[in-house]
Amino acid sequence: MAGLNAKATLGPPETVRLARLAEDLGYTSWWAGDHVVLPSPRVPASPMEPTDPILDPLVHLAYVAAVTERLELGTGIVILPQRNPLVLAKQAASLDVLSGGRLLLGVGAGYLEPELRAIGVAMAERGKRTDEYLDAMTALWTDPAPAYRGEFVEFRDVDAHPRPARPRIVVGGHSPAAFRRAVSRGHGWFGNGGLDDLPRHLAGLRRAAEEVGRPARLGRLEIGYTPLDPVEVDARAAERYAALGVDRLVVYPLPLEDPADVARFLERHATLRP
């Protein structure tokens, strides 16, 4: 289930009701999106109007963690170059510890130039920043004596505890760079689109695996996918996604204008697998 930190579903009673309903119905994960600011006026690439409300995903997921017990908590995705990597590493570790190891930290490089510019990140730098930030966060979480030196982040002679219970990175995006990032730095990949788009994305991941190495500590790359037309997702479609290699199907109950409609959507799609 994705996107419920926005629009009509973001209030406290709606969040509690829908998160507990999702858990009771057997959903395995809950994903929250990220936009710090939105272009105003709206530009064609923007997924939302500038006046559409959206909560910070980590704050939202901390609230969801407190009212659920089993749902994995995913950021789908945090726009990583817009965040200080050490601050984000501390926030993510804190949420992972408090939730009992349920965090899936989904990250991406971003694509809205007005948003990146407003936060002080050059569009041309976003990919390199994303790679560096991931490496720096991983060092802080896993190295006995954390240290990192790059173009955009540098530290040594510091440490940060508690460490995450089990840090898991999910990389979002459909570009060759995103595919390489997922293979070399991610426990999983997270994409979206239609059923016909998926084979092309999976082919991109296979090409990336031929170009970059994958550390053994990451294990097998988990494939997550959000259909952008969830109305068409039924049991047969879910089987086709699974046959293509999708491990985690994450549905998106657009348009998020009525919490009651979202609850009915949850009930209709509860039996879908994967």
Coordinates of C-alpha atoms in Angstrom, one line a residue:
M1 CA 0.0 0.0 0.0
A2 CA 1.5 3.3 -1.1
G3 CA 0.9 7.0 -0.9
L4 CA -1.3 7.4 2.2
N5 CA 0.8 10.2 3.7
A6 CA -0.9 12.6 1.3
K7 CA -4.2 14.4 0.6
A8 CA -7.4 13.2 2.4
T9 CA -5.7 10.2 4.1
L10 CA -3.0 11.9 6.1
G11 CA -5.0 12.9 9.3
P12 CA -4.5 11.1 12.6
P13 CA -7.8 9.2 12.7
E14 CA -7.6 8.2 9.0
T15 CA -4.0 7.0 9.4
V16 CA -4.8 4.9 12.4
R17 CA -7.9 3.4 10.8
L18 CA -6.3 2.6 7.4
A19 CA -3.0 1.3 8.8
R20 CA -4.7 -1.0 11.2
L21 CA -7.2 -2.1 8.5
A22 CA -4.3 -2.9 6.1
E23 CA -2.5 -4.9 8.8
D24 CA -5.7 -6.8 9.7
L25 CA -6.3 -7.6 6.0
G26 CA -2.9 -9.1 5.6
Y27 CA -1.0 -6.4 3.7
T28 CA 2.7 -6.7 4.4
S29 CA 4.0 -3.2 3.8
W30 CA 3.1 0.5 3.9
W31 CA 4.9 3.0 1.8
A32 CA 5.1 6.8 2.1
G33 CA 6.2 9.3 -0.6
D34 CA 8.3 12.4 -0.3
H35 CA 8.2 16.0 -1.5
V36 CA 9.7 18.7 0.7
V37 CA 8.3 21.4 -1.6
L38 CA 6.4 21.3 -4.9
P39 CA 6.7 23.6 -7.9
S40 CA 4.2 26.5 -7.9
P41 CA 2.6 26.8 -10.3
R42 CA 2.6 23.1 -11.1
V43 CA 4.9 21.9 -13.9
P44 CA 4.1 19.0 -16.1
A45 CA 6.5 16.6 -14.4
S46 CA 5.0 17.3 -10.9
P47 CA 2.8 14.5 -9.6
M48 CA 0.8 16.9 -7.3
E49 CA -0.6 20.4 -7.1
P50 CA 1.5 22.7 -5.0
T51 CA -1.4 23.0 -2.5
D52 CA -1.8 19.2 -2.1
P53 CA -0.8 18.3 1.4
I54 CA 1.9 15.6 1.9
L55 CA 3.6 14.6 5.2
D56 CA 7.2 14.0 5.7
P57 CA 7.5 10.2 5.2
L58 CA 9.7 9.4 8.2
V59 CA 7.5 11.3 10.6
H60 CA 4.4 9.7 9.0
L61 CA 5.9 6.2 9.3
A62 CA 6.9 6.7 12.9
Y63 CA 3.2 7.4 13.6
V64 CA 2.2 4.3 11.6
A65 CA 4.8 2.2 13.5
A66 CA 3.2 3.2 16.8
V67 CA -0.2 1.9 15.8
T68 CA 0.8 -1.3 14.0
E69 CA 2.8 -4.4 14.9
R70 CA 3.7 -6.2 11.6
L71 CA 3.6 -3.8 8.6
E72 CA 6.9 -3.2 7.1
L73 CA 7.4 0.6 6.7
G74 CA 8.8 1.8 3.4
T75 CA 9.8 5.2 2.1
G76 CA 8.7 5.2 -1.5
I77 CA 10.9 7.1 -2.0
V78 CA 13.0 9.6 0.0
I79 CA 14.6 12.1 -2.4
L80 CA 18.1 11.4 -1.1
P81 CA 20.2 14.3 -2.4
Q82 CA 17.8 16.7 -0.7
R83 CA 18.7 15.3 2.8
N84 CA 21.8 15.5 4.9
P85 CA 23.0 11.9 4.9
L86 CA 24.1 11.7 8.5
V87 CA 20.9 13.3 9.8
L88 CA 18.9 10.9 7.6
A89 CA 21.0 7.9 8.8
K90 CA 20.1 8.9 12.4
Q91 CA 16.4 9.3 11.7
A92 CA 16.2 6.0 9.8
A93 CA 18.1 4.1 12.4
S94 CA 15.8 5.6 15.1
L95 CA 12.7 4.5 13.2
D96 CA 14.1 1.1 12.5
V97 CA 14.9 0.5 16.2
L98 CA 11.6 1.8 17.5
S99 CA 9.6 -0.3 14.9
G100 CA 11.5 -3.5 15.7
G101 CA 13.4 -3.6 12.4
R102 CA 10.5 -2.9 10.1
L103 CA 12.0 0.0 8.0
L104 CA 12.6 -0.3 4.3
L105 CA 14.5 2.9 3.3
G106 CA 13.5 3.6 -0.2
V107 CA 15.6 6.3 -1.9
G108 CA 15.9 8.0 -5.3
A109 CA 17.8 10.8 -6.9
G110 CA 14.7 13.0 -7.6
Y111 CA 13.6 14.6 -10.8
L112 CA 11.8 17.9 -10.1
E113 CA 14.4 20.6 -10.8
P114 CA 12.5 23.4 -9.0
E115 CA 12.3 21.3 -5.8
L116 CA 16.0 20.4 -6.0
R117 CA 17.0 24.0 -6.7
A118 CA 14.9 25.3 -3.8
I119 CA 16.8 23.0 -1.4
G120 CA 20.2 24.0 -2.9
V121 CA 21.0 20.9 -5.0
A122 CA 22.1 21.2 -8.6
M123 CA 20.1 18.9 -10.9
A124 CA 23.4 17.7 -12.5
E125 CA 24.8 16.6 -9.1
R126 CA 21.8 14.6 -7.8
G127 CA 23.0 11.2 -9.0
K128 CA 26.5 11.5 -7.6
R129 CA 25.2 12.9 -4.3
T130 CA 22.8 9.9 -4.1
D131 CA 25.6 7.4 -4.5
E132 CA 27.9 9.2 -2.1
Y133 CA 25.1 9.6 0.5
L134 CA 24.2 5.9 0.3
D135 CA 27.9 4.9 0.8
A136 CA 28.3 7.4 3.7
M137 CA 25.1 6.2 5.4
T138 CA 26.2 2.5 5.0
A139 CA 29.6 3.3 6.6
L140 CA 27.9 5.0 9.5
W141 CA 25.6 2.1 10.1
T142 CA 28.0 -0.8 9.6
D143 CA 31.7 0.1 10.0
P144 CA 33.3 -0.4 13.4
A145 CA 35.0 3.0 13.0
P146 CA 32.8 4.9 10.6
A147 CA 34.6 7.2 8.1
Y148 CA 33.9 8.5 4.6
R149 CA 35.5 11.0 2.2
G150 CA 33.8 12.1 -1.0
E151 CA 33.0 15.2 -2.9
F152 CA 29.8 16.1 -1.1
V153 CA 30.3 14.4 2.4
E154 CA 33.2 13.8 4.6
F155 CA 33.6 12.6 8.2
R156 CA 35.9 10.6 10.5
D157 CA 36.4 10.2 14.3
V158 CA 32.6 10.1 14.9
D159 CA 30.1 7.3 15.6
A160 CA 26.3 7.0 15.9
H161 CA 24.3 4.6 17.9
P162 CA 21.9 2.8 18.0
R163 CA 22.6 1.2 14.7
P164 CA 19.6 0.0 12.7
A165 CA 18.3 -3.4 13.7
R166 CA 18.7 -4.5 10.0
P167 CA 19.4 -1.7 7.6
R168 CA 17.7 -2.3 4.2
I169 CA 18.0 0.1 1.3
V170 CA 15.6 0.0 -1.7
V171 CA 16.5 2.0 -4.7
G172 CA 13.9 3.6 -6.9
G173 CA 14.1 4.7 -10.5
H174 CA 14.1 3.6 -14.1
S175 CA 17.3 5.1 -15.5
P176 CA 20.5 3.2 -16.2
A177 CA 22.1 5.0 -13.3
A178 CA 19.2 3.9 -11.0
F179 CA 19.5 0.3 -12.1
R180 CA 23.3 0.3 -11.4
R181 CA 22.6 1.9 -8.0
A182 CA 20.1 -0.7 -7.1
V183 CA 22.4 -3.6 -8.1
S184 CA 25.5 -2.2 -6.4
R185 CA 24.0 -0.6 -3.3
G186 CA 20.4 -1.8 -2.7
H187 CA 18.8 -4.7 -1.0
G188 CA 15.8 -4.1 -3.4
W189 CA 14.7 -2.1 -6.4
F190 CA 11.3 -0.2 -6.5
G191 CA 9.7 0.8 -9.8
N192 CA 6.3 1.8 -11.1
G193 CA 4.4 1.8 -14.4
G194 CA 2.3 -0.7 -16.3
L195 CA 2.6 -4.4 -16.8
D196 CA 4.0 -3.8 -20.3
D197 CA 6.7 -1.5 -18.8
L198 CA 8.1 -4.1 -16.4
P199 CA 10.1 -6.3 -18.8
R200 CA 12.0 -3.3 -20.0
H201 CA 12.9 -2.3 -16.4
L202 CA 13.9 -5.8 -15.6
A203 CA 16.1 -5.9 -18.7
G204 CA 17.7 -2.7 -17.5
L205 CA 18.5 -4.3 -14.1
R206 CA 20.0 -7.3 -15.9
R207 CA 22.3 -5.1 -17.9
A208 CA 23.3 -3.2 -14.8
A209 CA 24.3 -6.5 -13.2
E210 CA 26.7 -7.1 -16.0
E211 CA 28.2 -3.6 -15.5
V212 CA 28.7 -3.3 -11.8
G213 CA 29.4 -5.7 -8.9
R214 CA 27.0 -6.6 -6.2
P215 CA 28.3 -7.0 -2.6
A216 CA 27.5 -10.4 -1.1
R217 CA 26.1 -8.7 2.0
L218 CA 23.2 -7.4 0.0
G219 CA 21.9 -10.9 -1.0
R220 CA 19.4 -11.3 -3.8
L221 CA 17.9 -8.1 -5.3
E222 CA 14.2 -7.9 -4.3
I223 CA 11.9 -6.5 -7.0
G224 CA 9.1 -4.2 -5.9
Y225 CA 6.6 -2.6 -8.2
T226 CA 3.7 -0.2 -8.1
P227 CA 1.1 -0.4 -11.0
L228 CA 0.1 3.2 -11.8
D229 CA -3.4 2.1 -12.8
P230 CA -4.4 0.0 -9.8
V231 CA -8.0 -0.2 -11.0
E232 CA -6.7 -2.8 -13.5
V233 CA -4.9 -4.9 -10.9
D234 CA -6.7 -8.1 -10.2
A235 CA -5.7 -11.6 -9.3
R236 CA -4.7 -12.5 -12.8
A237 CA -2.6 -9.4 -13.2
A238 CA -0.9 -10.1 -9.9
E239 CA 0.0 -13.6 -11.1
R240 CA 1.5 -12.1 -14.2
Y241 CA 3.6 -9.6 -12.2
A242 CA 4.8 -12.5 -10.0
A243 CA 5.7 -14.6 -13.1
L244 CA 7.8 -11.7 -14.4
G245 CA 9.8 -11.6 -11.2
V246 CA 8.0 -9.2 -8.9
D247 CA 8.4 -10.1 -5.2
R248 CA 6.4 -7.2 -3.8
L249 CA 3.4 -5.6 -5.5
V250 CA 2.6 -2.3 -3.9
V251 CA -0.8 -0.9 -4.8
Y252 CA -1.6 2.8 -4.9
P253 CA -5.3 3.7 -4.2
L254 CA -5.5 6.9 -6.2
P255 CA -7.0 9.6 -6.1
L256 CA -6.8 9.7 -2.3
E257 CA -9.7 12.1 -2.1
D258 CA -12.0 10.0 0.3
P259 CA -10.7 7.8 3.1
A260 CA -13.8 5.6 2.8
D261 CA -12.9 4.9 -0.9
V262 CA -9.4 4.0 0.2
A263 CA -10.7 1.6 2.8
R264 CA -12.9 -0.1 0.2
F265 CA -9.9 -0.3 -2.2
L266 CA -7.9 -2.0 0.6
E267 CA -10.7 -4.6 1.1
R268 CA -11.0 -5.3 -2.7
H269 CA -7.2 -5.8 -3.2
A270 CA -6.4 -7.6 0.0
T271 CA -6.1 -11.1 -1.6
L272 CA -3.7 -10.0 -4.3
R273 CA -0.2 -11.6 -4.4
P274 CA 2.7 -11.1 -4.5

